[in-house]
Short mmCIF file of C-alpha atoms and ligand atoms in Angstrom, two decimals:
data_model
loop_
_atom_site.label_atom_id
_atom_site.label_comp_id
_atom_site.label_asym_id
_atom_site.label_seq_id
_atom_site.Cartn_x
_atom_site.Cartn_y
_atom_site.Cartn_z
CA UNK A 102 116.65 121.36 107.62
CA UNK A 103 118.50 118.23 107.33
CA UNK A 104 119.17 116.48 104.07
CA UNK A 105 119.54 112.59 103.88
CA UNK A 106 120.86 111.33 100.68
CA UNK A 107 120.88 107.75 100.15
CA UNK A 108 121.97 105.84 96.92
CA UNK A 109 118.51 104.28 96.25
CA UNK A 110 114.80 104.87 97.42
CA UNK A 111 114.63 101.70 98.89
CA UNK A 112 117.51 102.78 101.33
CA UNK A 113 116.10 106.16 102.18
CA UNK A 114 112.59 104.76 102.67
CA UNK A 115 114.13 102.24 105.08
CA UNK A 116 115.68 104.89 107.16
CA UNK A 117 112.52 106.95 107.44
CA UNK A 118 110.38 103.91 108.54
CA UNK A 119 112.81 103.29 111.29
CA UNK A 120 112.44 106.88 112.52
CA UNK A 121 108.58 106.49 112.17
CA UNK A 122 108.71 102.96 113.72
CA UNK A 123 111.01 104.38 116.79
CA UNK A 124 108.29 107.36 117.23
CA UNK A 125 105.55 104.90 117.70
CA UNK A 126 107.35 102.58 120.02
CA UNK A 127 108.31 105.80 122.18
CA UNK A 128 104.88 107.06 121.89
CA UNK A 129 102.11 104.58 121.27
CA UNK A 130 99.33 106.75 120.80
CA UNK A 131 101.57 109.02 118.08
CA UNK A 132 99.52 111.06 115.59
CA UNK A 133 100.90 110.63 111.84
CA UNK A 134 100.25 112.55 108.99
CA UNK A 135 100.23 110.57 105.84
CA UNK A 136 100.69 111.17 102.15
CA UNK A 137 99.67 109.04 98.84
CA UNK A 138 101.48 108.71 95.74
CA UNK A 139 104.16 106.38 94.48
CA UNK A 140 106.76 107.74 96.83
CA UNK A 141 105.52 106.74 99.99
CA UNK A 142 105.05 102.99 99.02
CA UNK A 143 108.35 101.49 99.81
CA UNK A 144 108.11 102.94 103.30
CA UNK A 145 104.66 101.82 103.80
CA UNK A 146 105.66 98.18 102.85
CA UNK A 147 108.83 98.49 105.46
CA UNK A 148 106.00 99.59 108.08
CA UNK A 149 104.07 96.69 107.52
CA UNK A 150 106.77 94.31 107.57
CA UNK A 151 107.84 96.01 110.74
CA UNK A 152 104.24 95.56 112.05
CA UNK A 153 104.42 91.71 111.04
CA UNK A 154 107.85 90.77 112.03
CA UNK A 155 108.38 92.94 114.89
CA UNK A 156 105.15 93.51 116.28
CA UNK A 157 105.24 97.27 115.73
CA UNK A 158 101.74 98.11 117.51
CA UNK A 159 99.40 100.84 115.82
CA UNK A 160 96.43 100.00 118.00
CA UNK A 161 96.61 103.32 119.36
CA UNK A 162 97.99 105.46 116.55
CA UNK A 163 95.98 107.88 114.98
CA UNK A 164 96.51 109.27 111.36
CA UNK A 165 95.28 111.92 109.32
CA UNK A 166 95.74 111.99 105.60
CA UNK A 167 97.06 115.33 103.60
CA UNK A 168 94.34 115.23 101.04
CA UNK A 169 91.98 113.58 98.93
CA UNK A 170 90.13 114.17 95.47
CA UNK A 171 86.87 116.06 95.65
CA UNK A 172 84.19 113.92 93.86
CA UNK A 173 85.66 110.54 94.63
CA UNK A 174 84.22 108.31 97.33
CA UNK A 175 85.99 105.89 99.70
CA UNK A 176 85.15 103.11 96.99
CA UNK A 177 86.69 104.63 94.08
CA UNK A 178 89.81 102.75 93.16
CA UNK A 179 91.56 106.07 92.45
CA UNK A 180 90.73 107.56 95.73
CA UNK A 181 93.04 108.25 98.27
CA UNK A 182 90.86 106.32 100.90
CA UNK A 183 90.98 103.17 98.73
CA UNK A 184 94.90 103.76 98.02
CA UNK A 185 95.80 104.21 101.82
CA UNK A 186 93.64 101.06 102.75
CA UNK A 187 95.24 99.01 99.98
CA UNK A 188 98.67 99.95 100.54
CA UNK A 189 98.67 100.29 104.57
CA UNK A 190 95.76 100.07 106.84
CA UNK A 191 94.56 97.02 105.67
CA UNK A 192 97.87 95.43 106.70
CA UNK A 193 98.45 96.70 110.11
CA UNK A 194 96.30 96.95 113.51
CA UNK A 195 95.23 100.77 113.39
CA UNK A 196 91.61 100.94 114.23
CA UNK A 197 89.40 102.28 111.66
CA UNK A 198 87.86 104.75 114.00
CA UNK A 199 91.55 106.35 114.42
CA UNK A 200 91.82 106.93 110.79
CA UNK A 201 91.05 110.22 109.28
CA UNK A 202 91.12 111.29 105.44
CA UNK A 203 89.39 114.04 103.99
CA UNK A 204 85.87 113.06 102.86
CA UNK A 205 85.79 113.76 98.89
CA UNK A 206 82.37 113.58 98.71
CA UNK A 207 81.43 115.96 101.55
CA UNK A 208 78.74 118.47 100.69
CA UNK A 209 80.15 121.25 102.70
CA UNK A 210 83.55 121.71 101.94
CA UNK A 211 84.50 124.82 104.08
CA UNK A 212 82.67 123.14 107.22
CA UNK A 213 84.30 119.84 106.62
CA UNK A 214 87.77 121.72 106.60
CA UNK A 215 87.29 123.70 109.85
CA UNK A 216 86.00 120.16 111.46
CA UNK A 217 89.20 118.30 110.07
CA UNK A 218 91.80 121.23 111.32
CA UNK A 219 89.62 120.78 114.77
CA UNK A 220 90.07 117.11 114.87
CA UNK A 221 93.88 117.42 114.48
CA UNK A 222 93.98 120.04 117.31
CA UNK A 223 91.88 117.61 119.51
CA UNK A 224 94.27 114.93 119.12
CA UNK A 225 96.87 117.12 120.07
CA UNK A 226 98.19 118.21 117.05
CA UNK A 227 100.45 115.65 114.42
CA UNK A 228 103.75 114.25 115.96
CA UNK A 229 105.23 113.10 112.48
CA UNK A 230 103.96 114.47 108.90
CA UNK A 231 105.33 112.50 106.18
CA UNK A 232 105.27 114.18 102.82
CA UNK A 233 105.86 113.37 99.22
CA UNK A 234 106.61 116.44 96.82
CA UNK A 235 105.27 117.20 93.54
CA UNK A 236 107.11 118.00 90.39
CA UNK A 237 106.11 121.60 90.89
CA UNK A 238 107.42 121.79 94.33
CA UNK A 239 103.60 121.12 96.11
CA UNK A 240 103.53 119.26 99.32
CA UNK A 241 99.94 117.76 100.04
CA UNK A 242 97.83 119.46 97.36
CA UNK A 243 99.46 122.87 97.94
CA UNK A 244 100.21 124.03 94.55
CA UNK A 245 102.32 127.08 93.65
CA UNK A 246 100.97 130.36 95.19
CA UNK A 247 99.31 128.74 97.97
CA UNK A 248 99.61 130.63 100.98
CA UNK A 249 102.43 129.86 103.29
CA UNK A 250 100.18 129.92 106.19
CA UNK A 251 97.30 128.24 104.49
CA UNK A 252 94.75 125.59 106.43
CA UNK A 253 92.86 122.72 105.07
CA UNK A 254 90.78 123.85 102.22
CA UNK A 255 89.77 123.43 98.71
CA UNK A 256 92.34 123.68 96.08
CA UNK A 257 92.31 123.56 92.40
CA UNK A 258 94.91 121.31 90.72
CA UNK A 259 97.61 122.81 88.20
CA UNK A 260 97.64 121.38 84.75
CA UNK A 261 101.01 120.15 85.59
CA UNK A 262 99.88 118.17 88.63
CA UNK A 263 96.77 116.58 86.42
CA UNK A 264 99.23 115.64 83.83
CA UNK A 265 101.67 114.07 86.57
CA UNK A 266 98.67 112.19 88.22
CA UNK A 267 96.94 111.27 84.92
CA UNK A 268 98.75 107.56 84.92
CA UNK A 269 96.60 106.63 87.70
CA UNK A 270 93.49 107.39 85.72
CA UNK A 271 92.16 106.37 82.10
CA UNK A 272 93.04 109.82 81.14
CA UNK A 273 93.83 113.14 81.79
CA UNK A 274 90.19 114.39 81.66
CA UNK A 275 89.21 111.91 84.29
CA UNK A 276 91.50 113.34 87.17
CA UNK A 277 89.44 115.41 88.92
CA UNK A 278 90.35 119.04 89.23
CA UNK A 279 89.54 119.85 92.91
CA UNK A 280 90.93 118.43 96.08
CA UNK A 281 90.73 119.07 99.78
CA UNK A 282 94.11 119.53 101.20
CA UNK A 283 95.66 120.26 104.41
CA UNK A 284 97.17 123.63 104.38
CA UNK A 285 101.23 124.58 104.58
CA UNK A 286 100.02 126.39 108.02
CA UNK A 287 98.57 122.68 108.83
CA UNK A 288 101.86 120.86 108.09
CA UNK A 289 104.03 123.42 109.63
CA UNK A 290 102.25 122.74 112.98
CA UNK A 291 103.40 119.38 113.10
CA UNK A 292 106.23 118.50 115.47
CA UNK A 293 108.29 116.97 112.88
CA UNK A 294 108.35 116.72 109.10
CA UNK A 295 109.81 113.77 106.71
CA UNK A 296 109.69 114.55 103.10
CA UNK A 297 110.57 111.99 100.66
CA UNK A 298 111.65 112.55 97.17
CA UNK A 299 113.11 109.99 94.44
CA UNK A 300 113.96 110.00 90.84
CA UNK A 301 115.16 112.40 88.71
CA UNK A 302 111.84 114.28 88.11
CA UNK A 303 111.95 115.47 91.28
CA UNK A 304 115.47 116.93 91.36
CA UNK A 305 114.62 120.50 90.30
CA UNK A 306 111.81 120.39 92.93
CA UNK A 307 114.01 119.53 95.54
CA UNK A 308 116.85 121.93 94.84
CA UNK A 309 114.61 124.75 94.76
CA UNK A 310 112.96 123.78 98.01
CA UNK A 311 116.16 123.31 99.79
CA UNK A 312 118.65 125.69 98.17
CA UNK A 313 116.34 128.37 96.51
CA UNK A 314 114.56 131.13 98.34
CA UNK A 315 111.42 130.72 100.77
CA UNK A 316 108.42 131.43 98.50
CA UNK A 317 104.78 130.85 97.67
CA UNK A 318 105.80 129.51 94.25
CA UNK A 319 107.95 126.74 95.77
CA UNK A 320 105.33 125.24 98.68
CA UNK A 321 107.87 122.87 99.95
CA UNK A 322 110.13 125.82 100.59
CA UNK A 323 108.13 126.45 103.66
CA UNK A 324 109.85 123.54 105.38
CA UNK A 325 113.00 125.83 105.78
CA UNK A 326 110.86 127.61 108.31
CA UNK A 327 110.39 124.24 110.23
CA UNK A 328 112.74 123.21 113.13
CA UNK A 329 112.56 119.67 112.27
CA UNK A 330 112.42 118.74 109.02
CA UNK A 331 114.21 116.20 107.27
CA UNK A 332 114.38 115.36 103.54
CA UNK A 333 115.18 111.47 102.62
CA UNK A 334 116.07 111.49 99.26
CA UNK A 335 117.75 109.28 96.43
CA UNK A 336 120.85 110.22 94.59
CA UNK A 337 118.52 111.09 91.46
CA UNK A 338 116.59 113.49 93.62
CA UNK A 339 119.63 114.99 94.71
CA UNK A 340 121.57 115.42 91.61
CA UNK A 341 120.71 119.15 91.33
CA UNK A 342 121.84 120.04 94.99
CA UNK A 343 124.84 122.25 94.93
CA UNK A 344 125.62 121.38 98.40
CA UNK A 345 125.27 117.69 98.48
CA UNK A 346 128.58 116.97 99.65
CA UNK A 347 128.04 119.12 102.65
CA UNK A 348 124.75 117.28 103.44
CA UNK A 349 126.57 114.02 103.31
CA UNK A 350 129.39 115.12 105.39
CA UNK A 351 126.90 116.22 108.18
CA UNK A 352 125.26 113.05 108.07
CA UNK A 353 128.41 110.92 108.24
CA UNK A 354 129.72 112.99 111.02
CA UNK A 355 126.87 112.86 113.48
CA UNK A 356 127.58 112.08 116.77
CA UNK A 357 126.70 108.98 118.07
CA UNK A 358 123.42 109.84 119.82
CA UNK A 359 122.15 111.61 116.96
CA UNK A 360 123.04 108.35 114.49
CA UNK A 361 120.03 106.65 112.71
CA UNK A 362 118.99 103.03 113.70
CA UNK A 363 119.05 101.06 110.42
P1 PGA B 576 103.96 110.94 93.57
O1 PGA B 576 103.56 112.25 94.17
O2 PGA B 576 104.64 110.40 95.14
O3 PGA B 576 103.33 109.94 93.22
O4 PGA B 576 105.53 111.37 92.58
C1 PGA B 576 103.83 113.00 95.09
C2 PGA B 576 103.21 114.30 95.28
O5 PGA B 576 102.41 114.68 94.30
O6 PGA B 576 103.11 114.96 96.15
#
């Protein structure tokens, strides 16, 4: 696990965007796992800039989104389909047929989920899985108590997450109760994980995920078992980490070949 602390969310997002851009340059048909929420927005902006100004080519890239609200169609302004097109896909040259997002209107959830997992396998697996983190430690919509080996499935949101996400809806009761999410087992099979966390509201979840015990009550702690997982966080999200000086020391003492391109 590597903990990379930058002063601001923008700085952390720029570094993570560079890493993703490099993966795509090295492997033009890379498979990306993508999140929604406010956290990845600066990173998506930077990827769009790199696409426009440095010709980063997404024409062979495939994407799989982590989750979607059940009951919301792709045109719904709060659906994750809508979010992804508005904030990324409409601004880069990824072909529509390469974009995969769970279907919030599926009539057969179990069968849809089996098919989604199969599609990830058929594409050779996910190269980079980008993640946000909920204030309760969820990744994707794997709420506390999610099995650490779970696969893509239906989940019921916790009241805490419904409250956190109500800001995007008219009120709390408009937030769907159910979602489809990739499982923790699905995330763990990706070749590399990048988790972004910004702001004080995420500090406790980050602390528990990085320095607490591995446990289903803190779903992001499963990343302790991933052999290539990196947290890109800002100073506020790092504020409760006991060993922050050590993480900073590691980052500033990397051998030249491991250093990050800025
Ligand atoms: P946020 O959500 O990026 O809007 O804070 C993160 C999450 O719930 O996973």
